[in-house]
PDB file of C-alpha atoms and ligand atoms in Angstrom:
ATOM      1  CA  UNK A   1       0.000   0.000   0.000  1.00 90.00           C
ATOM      2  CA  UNK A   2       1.536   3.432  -1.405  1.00 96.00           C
ATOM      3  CA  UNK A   3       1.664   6.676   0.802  1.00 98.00           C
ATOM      4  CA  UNK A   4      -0.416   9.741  -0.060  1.00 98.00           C
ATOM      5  CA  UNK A   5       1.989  13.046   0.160  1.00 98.00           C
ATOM      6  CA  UNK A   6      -0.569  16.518  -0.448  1.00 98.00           C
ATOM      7  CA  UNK A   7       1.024  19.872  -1.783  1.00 98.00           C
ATOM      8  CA  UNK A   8      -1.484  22.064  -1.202  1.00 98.00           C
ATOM      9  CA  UNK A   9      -3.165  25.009   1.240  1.00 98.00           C
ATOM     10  CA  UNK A  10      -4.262  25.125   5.056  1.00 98.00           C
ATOM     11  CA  UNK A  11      -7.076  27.924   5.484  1.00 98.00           C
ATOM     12  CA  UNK A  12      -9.540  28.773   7.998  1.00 98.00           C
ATOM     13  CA  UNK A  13     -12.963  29.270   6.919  1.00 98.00           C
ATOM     14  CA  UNK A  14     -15.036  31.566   8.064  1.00 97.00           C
ATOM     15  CA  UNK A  15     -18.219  31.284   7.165  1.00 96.00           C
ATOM     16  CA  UNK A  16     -21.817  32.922   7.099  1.00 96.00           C
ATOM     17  CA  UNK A  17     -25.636  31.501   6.323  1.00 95.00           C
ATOM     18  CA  UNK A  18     -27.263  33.368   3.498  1.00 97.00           C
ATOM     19  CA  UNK A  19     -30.667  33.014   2.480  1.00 96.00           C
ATOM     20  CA  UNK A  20     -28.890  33.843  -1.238  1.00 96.00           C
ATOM     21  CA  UNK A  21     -25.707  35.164  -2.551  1.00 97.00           C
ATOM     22  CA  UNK A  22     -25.181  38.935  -2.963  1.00 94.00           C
ATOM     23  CA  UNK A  23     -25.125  40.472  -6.462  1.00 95.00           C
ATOM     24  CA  UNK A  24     -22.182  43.148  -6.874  1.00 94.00           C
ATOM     25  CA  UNK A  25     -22.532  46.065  -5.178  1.00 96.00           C
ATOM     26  CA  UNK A  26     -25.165  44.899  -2.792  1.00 96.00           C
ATOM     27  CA  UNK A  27     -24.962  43.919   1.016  1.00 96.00           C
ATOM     28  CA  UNK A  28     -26.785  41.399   2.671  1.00 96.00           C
ATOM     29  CA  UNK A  29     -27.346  40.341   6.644  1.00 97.00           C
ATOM     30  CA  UNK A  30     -26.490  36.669   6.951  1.00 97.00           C
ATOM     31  CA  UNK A  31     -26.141  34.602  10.288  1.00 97.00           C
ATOM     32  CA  UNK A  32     -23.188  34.522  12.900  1.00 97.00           C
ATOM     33  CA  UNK A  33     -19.793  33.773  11.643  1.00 97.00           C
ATOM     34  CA  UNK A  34     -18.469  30.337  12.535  1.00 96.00           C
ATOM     35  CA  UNK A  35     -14.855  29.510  12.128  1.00 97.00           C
ATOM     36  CA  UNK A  36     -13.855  25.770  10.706  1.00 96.00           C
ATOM     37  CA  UNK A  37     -10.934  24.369   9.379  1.00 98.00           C
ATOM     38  CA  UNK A  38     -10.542  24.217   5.720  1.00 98.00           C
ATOM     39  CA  UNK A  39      -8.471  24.949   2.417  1.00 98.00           C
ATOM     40  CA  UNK A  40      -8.340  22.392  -0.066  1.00 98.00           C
ATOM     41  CA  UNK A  41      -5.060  20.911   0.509  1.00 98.00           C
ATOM     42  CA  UNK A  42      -5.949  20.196   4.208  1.00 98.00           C
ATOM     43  CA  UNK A  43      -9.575  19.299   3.300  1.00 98.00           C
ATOM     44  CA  UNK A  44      -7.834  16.174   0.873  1.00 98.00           C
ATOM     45  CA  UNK A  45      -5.209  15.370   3.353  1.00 98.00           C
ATOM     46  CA  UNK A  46      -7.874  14.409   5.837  1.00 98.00           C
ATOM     47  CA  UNK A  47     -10.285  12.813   3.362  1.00 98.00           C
ATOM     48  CA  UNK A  48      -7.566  10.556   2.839  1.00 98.00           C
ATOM     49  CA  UNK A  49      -6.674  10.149   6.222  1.00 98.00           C
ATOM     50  CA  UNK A  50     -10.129   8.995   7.006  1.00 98.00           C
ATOM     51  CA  UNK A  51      -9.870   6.534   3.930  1.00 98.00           C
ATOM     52  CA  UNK A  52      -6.974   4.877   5.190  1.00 98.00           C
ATOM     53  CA  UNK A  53      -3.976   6.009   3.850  1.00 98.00           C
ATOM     54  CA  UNK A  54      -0.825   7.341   5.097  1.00 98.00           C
ATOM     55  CA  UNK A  55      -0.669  10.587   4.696  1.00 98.00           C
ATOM     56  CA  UNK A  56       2.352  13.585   4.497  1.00 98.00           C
ATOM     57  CA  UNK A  57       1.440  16.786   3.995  1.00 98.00           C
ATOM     58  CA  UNK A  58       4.054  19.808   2.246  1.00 98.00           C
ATOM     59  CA  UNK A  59       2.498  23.496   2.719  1.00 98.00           C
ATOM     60  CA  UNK A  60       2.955  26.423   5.072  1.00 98.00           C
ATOM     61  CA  UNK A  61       0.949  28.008   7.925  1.00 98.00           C
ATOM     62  CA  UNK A  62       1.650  31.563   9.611  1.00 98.00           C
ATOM     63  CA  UNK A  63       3.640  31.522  12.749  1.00 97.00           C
ATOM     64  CA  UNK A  64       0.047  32.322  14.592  1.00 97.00           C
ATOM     65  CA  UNK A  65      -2.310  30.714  16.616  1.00 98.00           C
ATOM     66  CA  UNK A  66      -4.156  29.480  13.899  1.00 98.00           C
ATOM     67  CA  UNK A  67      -1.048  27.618  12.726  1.00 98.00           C
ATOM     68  CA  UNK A  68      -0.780  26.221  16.076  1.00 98.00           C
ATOM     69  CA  UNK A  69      -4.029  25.375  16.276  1.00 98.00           C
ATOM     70  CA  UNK A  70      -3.660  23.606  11.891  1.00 98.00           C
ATOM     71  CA  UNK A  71      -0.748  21.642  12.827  1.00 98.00           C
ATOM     72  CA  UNK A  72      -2.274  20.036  16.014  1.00 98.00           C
ATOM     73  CA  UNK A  73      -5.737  19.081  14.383  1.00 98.00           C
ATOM     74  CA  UNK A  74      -3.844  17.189  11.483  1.00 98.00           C
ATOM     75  CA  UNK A  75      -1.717  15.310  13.806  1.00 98.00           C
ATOM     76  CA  UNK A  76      -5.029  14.472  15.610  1.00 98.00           C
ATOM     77  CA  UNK A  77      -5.938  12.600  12.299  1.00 98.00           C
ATOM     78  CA  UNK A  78      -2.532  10.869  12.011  1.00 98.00           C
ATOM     79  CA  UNK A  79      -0.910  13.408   9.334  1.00 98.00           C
ATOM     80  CA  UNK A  80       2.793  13.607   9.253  1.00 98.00           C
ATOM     81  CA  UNK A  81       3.115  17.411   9.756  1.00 98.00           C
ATOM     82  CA  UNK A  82       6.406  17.574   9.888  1.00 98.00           C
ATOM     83  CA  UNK A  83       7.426  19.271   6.500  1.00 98.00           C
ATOM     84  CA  UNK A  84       4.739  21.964   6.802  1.00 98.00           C
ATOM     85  CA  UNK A  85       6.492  25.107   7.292  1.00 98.00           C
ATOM     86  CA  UNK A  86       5.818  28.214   9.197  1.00 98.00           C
ATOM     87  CA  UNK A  87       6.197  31.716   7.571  1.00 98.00           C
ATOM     88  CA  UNK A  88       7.116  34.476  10.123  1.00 96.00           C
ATOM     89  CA  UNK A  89       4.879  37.406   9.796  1.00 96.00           C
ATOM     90  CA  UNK A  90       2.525  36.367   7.518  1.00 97.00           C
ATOM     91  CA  UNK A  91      -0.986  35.150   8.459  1.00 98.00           C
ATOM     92  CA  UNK A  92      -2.118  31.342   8.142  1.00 98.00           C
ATOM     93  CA  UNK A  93      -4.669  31.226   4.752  1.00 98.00           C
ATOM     94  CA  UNK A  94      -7.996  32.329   5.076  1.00 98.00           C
ATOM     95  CA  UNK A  95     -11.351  31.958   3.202  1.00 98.00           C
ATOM     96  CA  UNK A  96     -14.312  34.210   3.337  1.00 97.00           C
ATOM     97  CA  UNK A  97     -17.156  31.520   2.636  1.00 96.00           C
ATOM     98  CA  UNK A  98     -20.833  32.189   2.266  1.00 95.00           C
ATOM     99  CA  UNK A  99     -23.366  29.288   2.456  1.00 92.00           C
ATOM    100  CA  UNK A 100     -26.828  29.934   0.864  1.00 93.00           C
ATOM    101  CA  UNK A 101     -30.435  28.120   1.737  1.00 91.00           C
ATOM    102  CA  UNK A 102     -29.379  25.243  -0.729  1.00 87.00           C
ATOM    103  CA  UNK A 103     -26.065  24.134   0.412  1.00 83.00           C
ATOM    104  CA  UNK A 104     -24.393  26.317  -2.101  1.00 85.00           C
ATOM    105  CA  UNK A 105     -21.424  28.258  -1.303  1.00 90.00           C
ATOM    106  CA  UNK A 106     -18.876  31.191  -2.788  1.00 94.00           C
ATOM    107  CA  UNK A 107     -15.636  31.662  -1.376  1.00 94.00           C
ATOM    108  CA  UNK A 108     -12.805  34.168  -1.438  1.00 97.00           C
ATOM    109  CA  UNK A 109      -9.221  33.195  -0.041  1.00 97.00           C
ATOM    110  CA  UNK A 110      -6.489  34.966   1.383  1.00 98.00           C
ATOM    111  CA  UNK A 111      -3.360  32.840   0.681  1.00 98.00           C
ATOM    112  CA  UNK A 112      -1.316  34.095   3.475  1.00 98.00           C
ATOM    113  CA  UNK A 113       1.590  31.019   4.077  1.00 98.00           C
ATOM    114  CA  UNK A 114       0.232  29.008   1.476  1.00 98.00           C
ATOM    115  CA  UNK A 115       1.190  31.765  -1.210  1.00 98.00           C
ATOM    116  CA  UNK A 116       4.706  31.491   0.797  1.00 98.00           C
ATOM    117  CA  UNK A 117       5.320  27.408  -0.229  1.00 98.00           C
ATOM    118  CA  UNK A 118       8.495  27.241  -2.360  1.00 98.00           C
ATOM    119  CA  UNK A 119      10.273  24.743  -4.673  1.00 98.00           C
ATOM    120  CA  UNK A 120      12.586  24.536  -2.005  1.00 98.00           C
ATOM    121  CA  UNK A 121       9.853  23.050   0.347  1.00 98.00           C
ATOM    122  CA  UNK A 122       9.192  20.167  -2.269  1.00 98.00           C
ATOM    123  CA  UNK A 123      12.569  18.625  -1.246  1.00 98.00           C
ATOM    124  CA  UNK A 124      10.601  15.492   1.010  1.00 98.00           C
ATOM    125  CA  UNK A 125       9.361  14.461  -2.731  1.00 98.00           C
ATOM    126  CA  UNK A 126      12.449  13.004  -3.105  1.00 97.00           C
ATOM    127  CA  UNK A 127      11.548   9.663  -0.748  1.00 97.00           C
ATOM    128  CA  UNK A 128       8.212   9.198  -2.799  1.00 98.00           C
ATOM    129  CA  UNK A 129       7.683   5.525  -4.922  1.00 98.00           C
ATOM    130  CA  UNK A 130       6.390   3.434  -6.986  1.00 98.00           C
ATOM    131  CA  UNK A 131       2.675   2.918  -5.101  1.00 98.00           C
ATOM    132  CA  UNK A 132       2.940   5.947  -3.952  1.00 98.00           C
ATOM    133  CA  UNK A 133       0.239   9.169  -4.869  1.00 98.00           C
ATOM    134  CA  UNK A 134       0.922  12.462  -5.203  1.00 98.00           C
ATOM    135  CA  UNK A 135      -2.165  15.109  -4.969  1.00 99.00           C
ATOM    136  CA  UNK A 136      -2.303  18.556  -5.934  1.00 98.00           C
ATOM    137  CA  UNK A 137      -4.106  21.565  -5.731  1.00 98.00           C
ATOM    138  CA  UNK A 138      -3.905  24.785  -7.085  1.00 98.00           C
ATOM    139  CA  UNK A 139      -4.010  27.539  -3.303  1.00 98.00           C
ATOM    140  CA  UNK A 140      -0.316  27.216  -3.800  1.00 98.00           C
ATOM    141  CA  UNK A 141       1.984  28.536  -6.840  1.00 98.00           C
ATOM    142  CA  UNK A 142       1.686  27.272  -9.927  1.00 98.00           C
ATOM    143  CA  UNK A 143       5.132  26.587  -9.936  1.00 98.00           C
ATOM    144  CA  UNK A 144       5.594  24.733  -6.605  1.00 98.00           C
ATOM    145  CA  UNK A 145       2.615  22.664  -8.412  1.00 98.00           C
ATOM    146  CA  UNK A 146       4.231  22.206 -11.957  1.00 98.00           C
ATOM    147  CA  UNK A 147       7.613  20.902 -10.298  1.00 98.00           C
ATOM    148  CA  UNK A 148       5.681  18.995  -7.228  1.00 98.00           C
ATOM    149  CA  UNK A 149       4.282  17.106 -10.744  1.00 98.00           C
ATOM    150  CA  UNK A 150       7.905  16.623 -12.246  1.00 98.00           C
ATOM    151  CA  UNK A 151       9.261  15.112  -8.872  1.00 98.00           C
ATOM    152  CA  UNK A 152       6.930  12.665  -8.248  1.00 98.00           C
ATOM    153  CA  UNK A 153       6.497  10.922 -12.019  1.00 98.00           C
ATOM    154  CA  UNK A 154       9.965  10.867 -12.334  1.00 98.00           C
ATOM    155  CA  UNK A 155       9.909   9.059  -9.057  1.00 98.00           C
ATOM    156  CA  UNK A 156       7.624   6.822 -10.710  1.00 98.00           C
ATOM    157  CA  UNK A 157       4.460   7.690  -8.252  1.00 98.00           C
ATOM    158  CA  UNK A 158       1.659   8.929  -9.243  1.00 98.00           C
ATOM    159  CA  UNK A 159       0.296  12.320  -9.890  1.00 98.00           C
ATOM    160  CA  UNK A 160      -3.219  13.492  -9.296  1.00 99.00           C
ATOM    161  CA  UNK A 161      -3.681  17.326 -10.153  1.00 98.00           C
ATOM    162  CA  UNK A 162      -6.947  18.472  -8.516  1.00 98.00           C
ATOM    163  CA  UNK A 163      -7.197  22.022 -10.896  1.00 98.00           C
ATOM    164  CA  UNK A 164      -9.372  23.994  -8.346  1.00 98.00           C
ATOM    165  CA  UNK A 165      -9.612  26.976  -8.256  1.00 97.00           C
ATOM    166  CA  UNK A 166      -8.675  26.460 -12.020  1.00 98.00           C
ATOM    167  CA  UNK A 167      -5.764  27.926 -13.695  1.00 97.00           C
ATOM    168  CA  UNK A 168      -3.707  27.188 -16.305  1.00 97.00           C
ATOM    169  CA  UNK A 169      -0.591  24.625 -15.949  1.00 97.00           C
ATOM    170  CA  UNK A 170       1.653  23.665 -19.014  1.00 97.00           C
ATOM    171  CA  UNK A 171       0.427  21.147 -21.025  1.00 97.00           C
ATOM    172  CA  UNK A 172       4.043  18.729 -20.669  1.00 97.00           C
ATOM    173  CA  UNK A 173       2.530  18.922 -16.631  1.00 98.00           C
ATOM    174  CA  UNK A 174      -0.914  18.475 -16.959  1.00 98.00           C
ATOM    175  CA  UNK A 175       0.111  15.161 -18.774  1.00 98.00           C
ATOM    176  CA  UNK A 176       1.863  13.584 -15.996  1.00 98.00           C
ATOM    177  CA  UNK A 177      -1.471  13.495 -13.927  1.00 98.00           C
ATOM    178  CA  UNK A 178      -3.420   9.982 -13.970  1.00 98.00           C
ATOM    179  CA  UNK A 179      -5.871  11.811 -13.778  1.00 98.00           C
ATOM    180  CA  UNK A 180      -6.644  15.691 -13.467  1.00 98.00           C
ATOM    181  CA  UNK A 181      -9.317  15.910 -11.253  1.00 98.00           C
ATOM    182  CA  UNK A 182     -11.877  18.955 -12.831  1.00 98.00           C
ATOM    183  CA  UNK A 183     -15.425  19.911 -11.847  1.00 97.00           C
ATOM    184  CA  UNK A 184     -17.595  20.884 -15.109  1.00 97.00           C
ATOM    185  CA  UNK A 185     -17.072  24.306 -14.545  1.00 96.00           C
ATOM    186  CA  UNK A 186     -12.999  24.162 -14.364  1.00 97.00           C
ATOM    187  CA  UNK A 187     -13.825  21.341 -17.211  1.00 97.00           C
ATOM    188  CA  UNK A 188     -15.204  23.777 -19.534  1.00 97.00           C
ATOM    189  CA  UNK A 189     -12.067  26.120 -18.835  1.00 97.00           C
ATOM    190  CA  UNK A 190      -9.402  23.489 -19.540  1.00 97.00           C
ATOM    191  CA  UNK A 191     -11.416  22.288 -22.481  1.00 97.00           C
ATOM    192  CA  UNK A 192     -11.304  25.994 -24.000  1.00 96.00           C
ATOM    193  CA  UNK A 193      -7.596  25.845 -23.589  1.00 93.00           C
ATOM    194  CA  UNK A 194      -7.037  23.021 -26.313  1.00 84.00           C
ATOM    195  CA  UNK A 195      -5.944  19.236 -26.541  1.00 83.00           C
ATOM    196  CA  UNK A 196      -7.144  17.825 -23.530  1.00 91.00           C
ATOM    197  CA  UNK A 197      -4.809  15.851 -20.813  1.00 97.00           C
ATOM    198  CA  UNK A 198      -4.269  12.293 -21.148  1.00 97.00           C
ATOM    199  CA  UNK A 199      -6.346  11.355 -18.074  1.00 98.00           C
ATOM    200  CA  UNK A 200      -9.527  13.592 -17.140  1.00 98.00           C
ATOM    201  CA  UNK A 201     -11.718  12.752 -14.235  1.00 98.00           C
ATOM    202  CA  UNK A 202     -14.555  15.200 -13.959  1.00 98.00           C
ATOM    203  CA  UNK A 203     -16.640  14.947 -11.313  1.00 97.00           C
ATOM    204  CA  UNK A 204     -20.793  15.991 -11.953  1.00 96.00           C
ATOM    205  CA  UNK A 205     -22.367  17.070  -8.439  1.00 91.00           C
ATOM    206  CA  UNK A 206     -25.438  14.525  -8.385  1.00 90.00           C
ATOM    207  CA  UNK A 207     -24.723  13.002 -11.596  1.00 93.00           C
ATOM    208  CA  UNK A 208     -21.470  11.119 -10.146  1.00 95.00           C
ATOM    209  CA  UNK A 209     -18.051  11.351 -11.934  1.00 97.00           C
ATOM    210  CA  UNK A 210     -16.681  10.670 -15.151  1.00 98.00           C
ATOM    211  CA  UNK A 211     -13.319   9.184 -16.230  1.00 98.00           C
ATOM    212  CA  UNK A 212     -13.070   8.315 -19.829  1.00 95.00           C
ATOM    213  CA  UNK A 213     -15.005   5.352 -20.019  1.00 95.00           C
ATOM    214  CA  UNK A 214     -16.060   5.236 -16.982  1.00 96.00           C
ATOM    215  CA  UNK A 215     -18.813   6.624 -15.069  1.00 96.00           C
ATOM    216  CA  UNK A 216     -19.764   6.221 -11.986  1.00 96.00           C
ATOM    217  CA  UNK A 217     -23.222   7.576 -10.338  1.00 95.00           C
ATOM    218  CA  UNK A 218     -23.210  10.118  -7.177  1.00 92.00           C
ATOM    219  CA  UNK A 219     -23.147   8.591  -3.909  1.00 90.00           C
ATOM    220  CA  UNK A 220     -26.491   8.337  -2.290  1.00 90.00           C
ATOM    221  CA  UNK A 221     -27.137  11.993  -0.554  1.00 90.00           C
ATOM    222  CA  UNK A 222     -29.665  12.231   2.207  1.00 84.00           C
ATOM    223  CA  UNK A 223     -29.970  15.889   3.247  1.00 84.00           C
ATOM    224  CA  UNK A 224     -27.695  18.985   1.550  1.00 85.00           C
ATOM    225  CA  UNK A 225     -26.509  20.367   4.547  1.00 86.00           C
ATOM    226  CA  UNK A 226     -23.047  22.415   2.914  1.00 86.00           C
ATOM    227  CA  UNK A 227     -21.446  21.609   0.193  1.00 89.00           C
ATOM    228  CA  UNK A 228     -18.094  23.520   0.828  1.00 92.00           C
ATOM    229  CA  UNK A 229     -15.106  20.763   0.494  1.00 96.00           C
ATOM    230  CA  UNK A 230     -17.229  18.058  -1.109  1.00 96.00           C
ATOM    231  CA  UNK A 231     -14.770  18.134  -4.431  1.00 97.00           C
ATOM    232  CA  UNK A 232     -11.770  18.127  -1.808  1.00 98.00           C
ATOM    233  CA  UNK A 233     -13.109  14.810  -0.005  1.00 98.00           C
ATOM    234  CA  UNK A 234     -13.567  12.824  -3.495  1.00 98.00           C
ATOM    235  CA  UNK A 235     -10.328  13.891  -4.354  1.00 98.00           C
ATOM    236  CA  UNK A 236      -8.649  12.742  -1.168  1.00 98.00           C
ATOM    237  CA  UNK A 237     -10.912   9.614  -0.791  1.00 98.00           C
ATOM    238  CA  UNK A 238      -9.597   9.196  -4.315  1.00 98.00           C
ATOM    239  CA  UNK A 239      -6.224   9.366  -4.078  1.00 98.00           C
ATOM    240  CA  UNK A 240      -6.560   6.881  -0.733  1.00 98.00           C
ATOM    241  CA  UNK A 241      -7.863   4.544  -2.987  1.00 98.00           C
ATOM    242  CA  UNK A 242      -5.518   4.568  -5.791  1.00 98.00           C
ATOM    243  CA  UNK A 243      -2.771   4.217  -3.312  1.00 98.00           C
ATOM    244  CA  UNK A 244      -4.369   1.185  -1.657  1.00 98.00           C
ATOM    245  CA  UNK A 245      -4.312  -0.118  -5.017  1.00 98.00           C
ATOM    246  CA  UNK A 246      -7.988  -0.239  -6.447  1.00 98.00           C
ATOM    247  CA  UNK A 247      -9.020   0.015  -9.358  1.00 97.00           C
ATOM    248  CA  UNK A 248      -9.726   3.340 -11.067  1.00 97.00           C
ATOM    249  CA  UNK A 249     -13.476   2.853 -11.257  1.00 97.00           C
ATOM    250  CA  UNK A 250     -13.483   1.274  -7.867  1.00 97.00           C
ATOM    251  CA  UNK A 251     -11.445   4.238  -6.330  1.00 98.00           C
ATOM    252  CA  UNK A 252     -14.133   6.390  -8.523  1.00 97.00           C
ATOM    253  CA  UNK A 253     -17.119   4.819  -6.196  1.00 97.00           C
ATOM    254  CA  UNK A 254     -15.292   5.096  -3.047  1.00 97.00           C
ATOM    255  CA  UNK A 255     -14.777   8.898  -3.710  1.00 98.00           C
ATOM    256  CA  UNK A 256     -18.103   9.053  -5.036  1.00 97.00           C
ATOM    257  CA  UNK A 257     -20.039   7.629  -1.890  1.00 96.00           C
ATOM    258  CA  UNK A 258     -17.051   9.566   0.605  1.00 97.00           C
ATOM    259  CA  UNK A 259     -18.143  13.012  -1.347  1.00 96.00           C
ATOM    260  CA  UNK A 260     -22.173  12.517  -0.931  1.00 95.00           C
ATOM    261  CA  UNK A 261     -21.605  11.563   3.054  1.00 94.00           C
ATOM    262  CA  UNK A 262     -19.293  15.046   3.463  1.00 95.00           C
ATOM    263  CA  UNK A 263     -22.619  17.348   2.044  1.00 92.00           C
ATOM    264  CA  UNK A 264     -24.285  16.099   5.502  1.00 90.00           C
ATOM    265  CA  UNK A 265     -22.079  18.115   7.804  1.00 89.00           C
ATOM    266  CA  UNK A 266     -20.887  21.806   8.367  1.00 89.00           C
ATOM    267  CA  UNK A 267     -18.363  23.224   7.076  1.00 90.00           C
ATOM    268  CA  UNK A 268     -15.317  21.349   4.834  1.00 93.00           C
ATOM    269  CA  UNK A 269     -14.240  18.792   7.458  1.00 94.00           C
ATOM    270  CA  UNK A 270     -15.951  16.499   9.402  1.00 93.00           C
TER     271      UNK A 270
HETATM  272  O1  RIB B   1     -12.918  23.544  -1.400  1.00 66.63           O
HETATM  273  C1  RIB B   1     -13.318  24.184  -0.227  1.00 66.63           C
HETATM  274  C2  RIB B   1     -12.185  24.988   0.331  1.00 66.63           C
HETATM  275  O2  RIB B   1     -11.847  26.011  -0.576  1.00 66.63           O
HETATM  276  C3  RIB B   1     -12.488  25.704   1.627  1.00 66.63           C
HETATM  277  O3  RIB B   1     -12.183  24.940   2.766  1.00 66.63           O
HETATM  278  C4  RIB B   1     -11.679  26.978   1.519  1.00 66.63           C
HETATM  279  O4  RIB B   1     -10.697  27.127   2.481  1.00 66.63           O
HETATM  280  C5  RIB B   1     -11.084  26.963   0.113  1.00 66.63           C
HETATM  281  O5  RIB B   1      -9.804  26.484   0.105  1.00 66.63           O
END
């Protein structure tokens, strides 16, 4: 069974209950602001956590409280913390999340330390093997991404690239992923780029997931509670899988079911 290592961000979320979503240039009351942990590197790391793996984690939180705080609730969930860094006098990420009446949310982030990770920080990539799984998120710069990619398949493990929130990686990277993981929105994005990747999962809210030829329905949901860090939980469940050595559908249903069971509670993590 292959190790999981995430390169990705630590955030926390604060977040506020709207009855809808405020157009531009309008302000709405919402409900009190709760605080939860979130950002979508630490959102996969515990996803897979929770699916079994072994899990290492690479990113940066501020020398605050809050990184205090990040460092001891990922340990709490078995996560080897020890190569995320802390970045004097710079906040730990933050996102600005709004949930409306449906489940739906928007969300602004602050970087802070995650906009701090460096190529430099990737060195620990040098241990990973065969079996193993490297996932991927974009919170962090695209470059720390891009070579995160180059490090791992030429260590022969396996690259997931999660492209949320999307932006645009070269096409030599996107390549080594097996597979990019895309929602249909950052699908349509990629796809208006040109020649798609080798290896595209996208993932369809209720209508399950798609990878090439397979497909693979949504897990069964039972009430919408918040959606925030549903993608993050297939993609972690995912990469769990993969590195327990399933099969790709089979790692697709496992995601699938651990992504409908995460809309049930508050907040990104359970
Ligand atoms: O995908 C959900 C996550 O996006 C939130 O936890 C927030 O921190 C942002 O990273």
């Amino acid at each position: 069974m292959g190790a999981v290592v995430v390169v990705g961000s630590l955030n926390i979320d604060s977040v506020v209950e709207v009855e809808r979503h405020p157009q531009p240039g309008e302000t709405l009351l919402g409900g009190d602001l709760v605080k939860h942990f979130g950002g979508k590197g630490a959102n996969q790391a515990i996803a897979a956590a929770r699916a079994g793996a072994k899990v290492g984690f690479i990113g940066r939180v501020g020398d605050d409280a809050d990184g205090d705080a990040y460092l001891h609730r990922l340990a709490g969930y078995g996560i080897d913390t020890t190569h995320i860094a802390r970045s004097a006098g710079i906040a730990t990420g933050h996102a600005a999340i709004a949930v409306d009446a449906r489940g739906e949310n928007t969300i602004i982030v602050s970087p802070g330390a995650n906009g701090r990770v460096t190529v430099g920080d990737l060195a620990p990539l040098a241990s990973l093997a065969p079996g193993d799984v490297l996932l991927a998120s974009l919170e962090v710069s695209l470059d720390v991404v891009a070579e995160a990619a180059r490090i791992a398949a030429a260590r022969g493990a396996r690259v997931i690239l999660n492209l949320a929130p999307y932006a645009s990686l070269p096409a030599d990277v996107l390549d080594l992923a097996d597979p990019v993981v895309v929602n249909e929105h950052e699908n349509s994005l990629l796809e208006a780029e040109g020649p798609s990747p080798r290896s595209v999962l996208v993932t369809l809210g209720s209508r399950g997931s798609r990878w090439g030829s397979h497909e693979v329905p949504a897990g069964a949901v039972t009430a919408v509670v918040d959606t925030t860090g549903a993608g993050d939980c297939f993609c972690g469940t995912l990469a769990a899988a993969l590195a327990a050595g399933f099969s790709d559908p089979d790692a697709m249903q496992a995601a699938s079911t651990a992504a409908a069971a995460s809309v049930s509670w508050v907040g990104a993590q359970p």
